[in-house]
Amino acid sequence: MSVDPPSGQQPPSHRSGFVAIVGRPNVGKSTLLNKLLGEKVAIVTPRPQTTRNQIKGIKTLPNAQVIFLDTPGIHRARSLLNRRMVATALKTLRDDVDGILWVIDAREGIRGEDEDIARLLRESSAETLVVLNKIDLVSKGKLLPLMERCSRLLPGAEIVPVSALQGENLELLLELIVKRLPEGPRYYPEGEVTDQTERFLAAEIVREKIFLLTRQEVPYATAVTIDEFTEKEEKSLIVIKATIHVDRESHKPILIGNRGAMLKEIGTAAREELEGILGWRLFLELFVKVDRDWTQNPGALNELGL
Ligand code: GDP
Ligand code: MG
């Protein structure tokens, strides 16, 4: 039986749209995305430039759907890999987005690269919210002058101080985002949180553990590919075989460690986290392979989807 709405009552409006998250590396874009979604879709590390691809995160609310685009940080690029990452970020801004979140690290304040970003944003037709992140690290007295500086850089934009890490002010932020979206349909089914496949997530989590566990210059020149991803339903087990590509012979022993200790540690950390995300037991096997100069090789970058 269908019930007609009482006459004169409008159907509740539904809003939807795409919102790009931009900002310098390491300001907390991926942390913010994960916190807004309540689920981990982007890797977070204390070092800059770890998000390489554009990652979509989907937030479905009763009356709205926001599709967030996490971008690699915008910075002055040197290597081919870095230049491609910046190109991805800039493309996001030029493509049709309905809104932009410009994330600034409140502790570090405005840098030269932020001024570059502000210039781009002033030319963009999408409305920008300025997100002053990491307010847990600064005093109120420092926040006010920074907010004034932001409003001079991007006149008319609303400024929202938050702590992505501690979840402070994120509800308000979400409310302000939704308010600015146009009316539109639900693009993705309710349970869908990201467009990334589980394979991609597995590779990213391995890469994150490499960042967190190894030091020196190794992690920047690392890529992870998934060679096998098999679900053994009868055993509720997923078998994953992955290769870590490094671009120098000298990096291999660092990743493998003393009698394989480092590789084991990376594998264990990745497995534990992935088991939590995928909800299944995991058998994870890692290999290390030297691919000379892959960070400068367009063919290799294409193959890795970069
Ligand atoms: P991205 O490069 O912009 O994506 O930055 P990430 O999300 O990877 O975060 C970079 C670092 O900043 C990580 O160590 C995060 O834990 C940290 N971080 C992110 N947001 C906050 C915050 O609100 N407060 C504090 N104290 N640290 C944060
Ligand atoms: Mg990131």
CSV table of N, CA, C and O and ligand atoms in Angstrom, one decimal, residues 24-31 42-45 47-53 55 70-73, ligand 2:
chain,number,residue,atom,x,y,z
A,24,ARG,N,48.7,21.0,1.3
A,24,ARG,CA,50.1,20.6,1.3
A,24,ARG,C,50.2,19.2,1.9
A,24,ARG,O,49.4,18.7,2.6
A,25,PRO,N,51.3,18.5,1.6
A,25,PRO,CA,51.5,17.1,2.1
A,25,PRO,C,51.6,17.2,3.7
A,25,PRO,O,52.0,18.2,4.2
A,26,ASN,N,51.0,16.2,4.3
A,26,ASN,CA,51.2,16.0,5.8
A,26,ASN,C,50.3,17.0,6.6
A,26,ASN,O,50.5,17.0,7.9
A,27,VAL,N,49.4,17.7,6.0
A,27,VAL,CA,48.5,18.6,6.8
A,27,VAL,C,47.4,17.8,7.5
A,27,VAL,O,46.7,18.3,8.4
A,28,GLY,N,47.2,16.5,7.1
A,28,GLY,CA,46.2,15.7,7.7
A,28,GLY,C,45.0,15.4,6.8
A,28,GLY,O,43.9,15.1,7.3
A,29,LYS,N,45.1,15.5,5.5
A,29,LYS,CA,44.0,15.2,4.6
A,29,LYS,C,43.5,13.8,4.7
A,29,LYS,O,42.2,13.6,4.8
A,30,SER,N,44.4,12.8,4.7
A,30,SER,CA,43.9,11.4,4.8
A,30,SER,C,43.3,11.1,6.2
A,30,SER,O,42.3,10.4,6.2
A,31,THR,N,43.9,11.7,7.2
A,31,THR,CA,43.3,11.5,8.5
A,31,THR,C,41.9,12.1,8.6
A,31,THR,O,41.0,11.4,9.1
A,42,ALA,N,42.1,5.7,3.5
A,42,ALA,CA,43.4,6.3,3.0
A,42,ALA,C,44.5,6.0,4.1
A,42,ALA,O,44.2,6.0,5.3
A,43,ILE,N,45.7,5.8,3.6
A,43,ILE,CA,46.7,5.5,4.6
A,43,ILE,C,47.3,6.8,5.2
A,43,ILE,O,47.2,7.9,4.6
A,44,VAL,N,47.7,6.7,6.4
A,44,VAL,CA,48.1,7.9,7.2
A,44,VAL,C,49.5,7.6,7.7
A,44,VAL,O,49.7,6.6,8.3
A,45,THR,N,50.4,8.5,7.4
A,45,THR,CA,51.8,8.3,8.0
A,45,THR,C,52.3,9.7,8.4
A,45,THR,O,51.9,10.7,8.0
A,47,ARG,N,54.9,11.0,7.6
A,47,ARG,CA,55.7,11.6,6.6
A,47,ARG,C,54.9,12.0,5.4
A,47,ARG,O,53.9,11.5,5.1
A,48,PRO,N,55.4,13.1,4.8
A,48,PRO,CA,54.6,13.6,3.6
A,48,PRO,C,54.6,12.7,2.4
A,48,PRO,O,55.4,11.8,2.3
A,49,GLN,N,53.7,13.0,1.5
A,49,GLN,CA,53.6,12.4,0.2
A,49,GLN,C,53.4,10.9,0.2
A,49,GLN,O,54.0,10.1,-0.6
A,50,THR,N,52.5,10.4,1.1
A,50,THR,CA,52.3,9.0,1.0
A,50,THR,C,51.0,8.6,0.3
A,50,THR,O,50.9,7.5,-0.2
A,51,THR,N,50.1,9.5,0.1
A,51,THR,CA,48.9,9.2,-0.7
A,51,THR,C,49.3,9.5,-2.2
A,51,THR,O,49.6,10.6,-2.6
A,52,ARG,N,49.2,8.4,-3.0
A,52,ARG,CA,49.6,8.6,-4.4
A,52,ARG,C,48.5,8.7,-5.4
A,52,ARG,O,48.5,9.5,-6.2
A,53,ASN,N,47.5,7.9,-5.2
A,53,ASN,CA,46.4,8.0,-6.1
A,53,ASN,C,45.3,8.8,-5.5
A,53,ASN,O,45.2,9.1,-4.3
A,55,ILE,N,41.8,9.0,-4.0
A,55,ILE,CA,41.0,8.0,-3.3
A,55,ILE,C,39.6,8.6,-3.0
A,55,ILE,O,39.5,9.8,-2.5
A,70,ASP,N,40.3,12.3,-1.9
A,70,ASP,CA,41.5,12.6,-1.2
A,70,ASP,C,42.6,12.7,-2.3
A,70,ASP,O,42.7,11.9,-3.1
A,71,THR,N,43.4,13.7,-2.2
A,71,THR,CA,44.4,14.0,-3.3
A,71,THR,C,45.8,13.9,-2.7
A,71,THR,O,46.0,14.2,-1.5
A,72,PRO,N,46.8,13.6,-3.5
A,72,PRO,CA,48.1,13.7,-3.1
A,72,PRO,C,48.4,15.2,-2.7
A,72,PRO,O,47.8,16.0,-3.4
A,73,GLY,N,49.3,15.5,-1.8
A,73,GLY,CA,49.5,16.9,-1.5
A,73,GLY,C,50.1,17.7,-2.6
A,73,GLY,O,50.7,17.1,-3.5
B,2,MG,MG,47.3,11.6,2.4
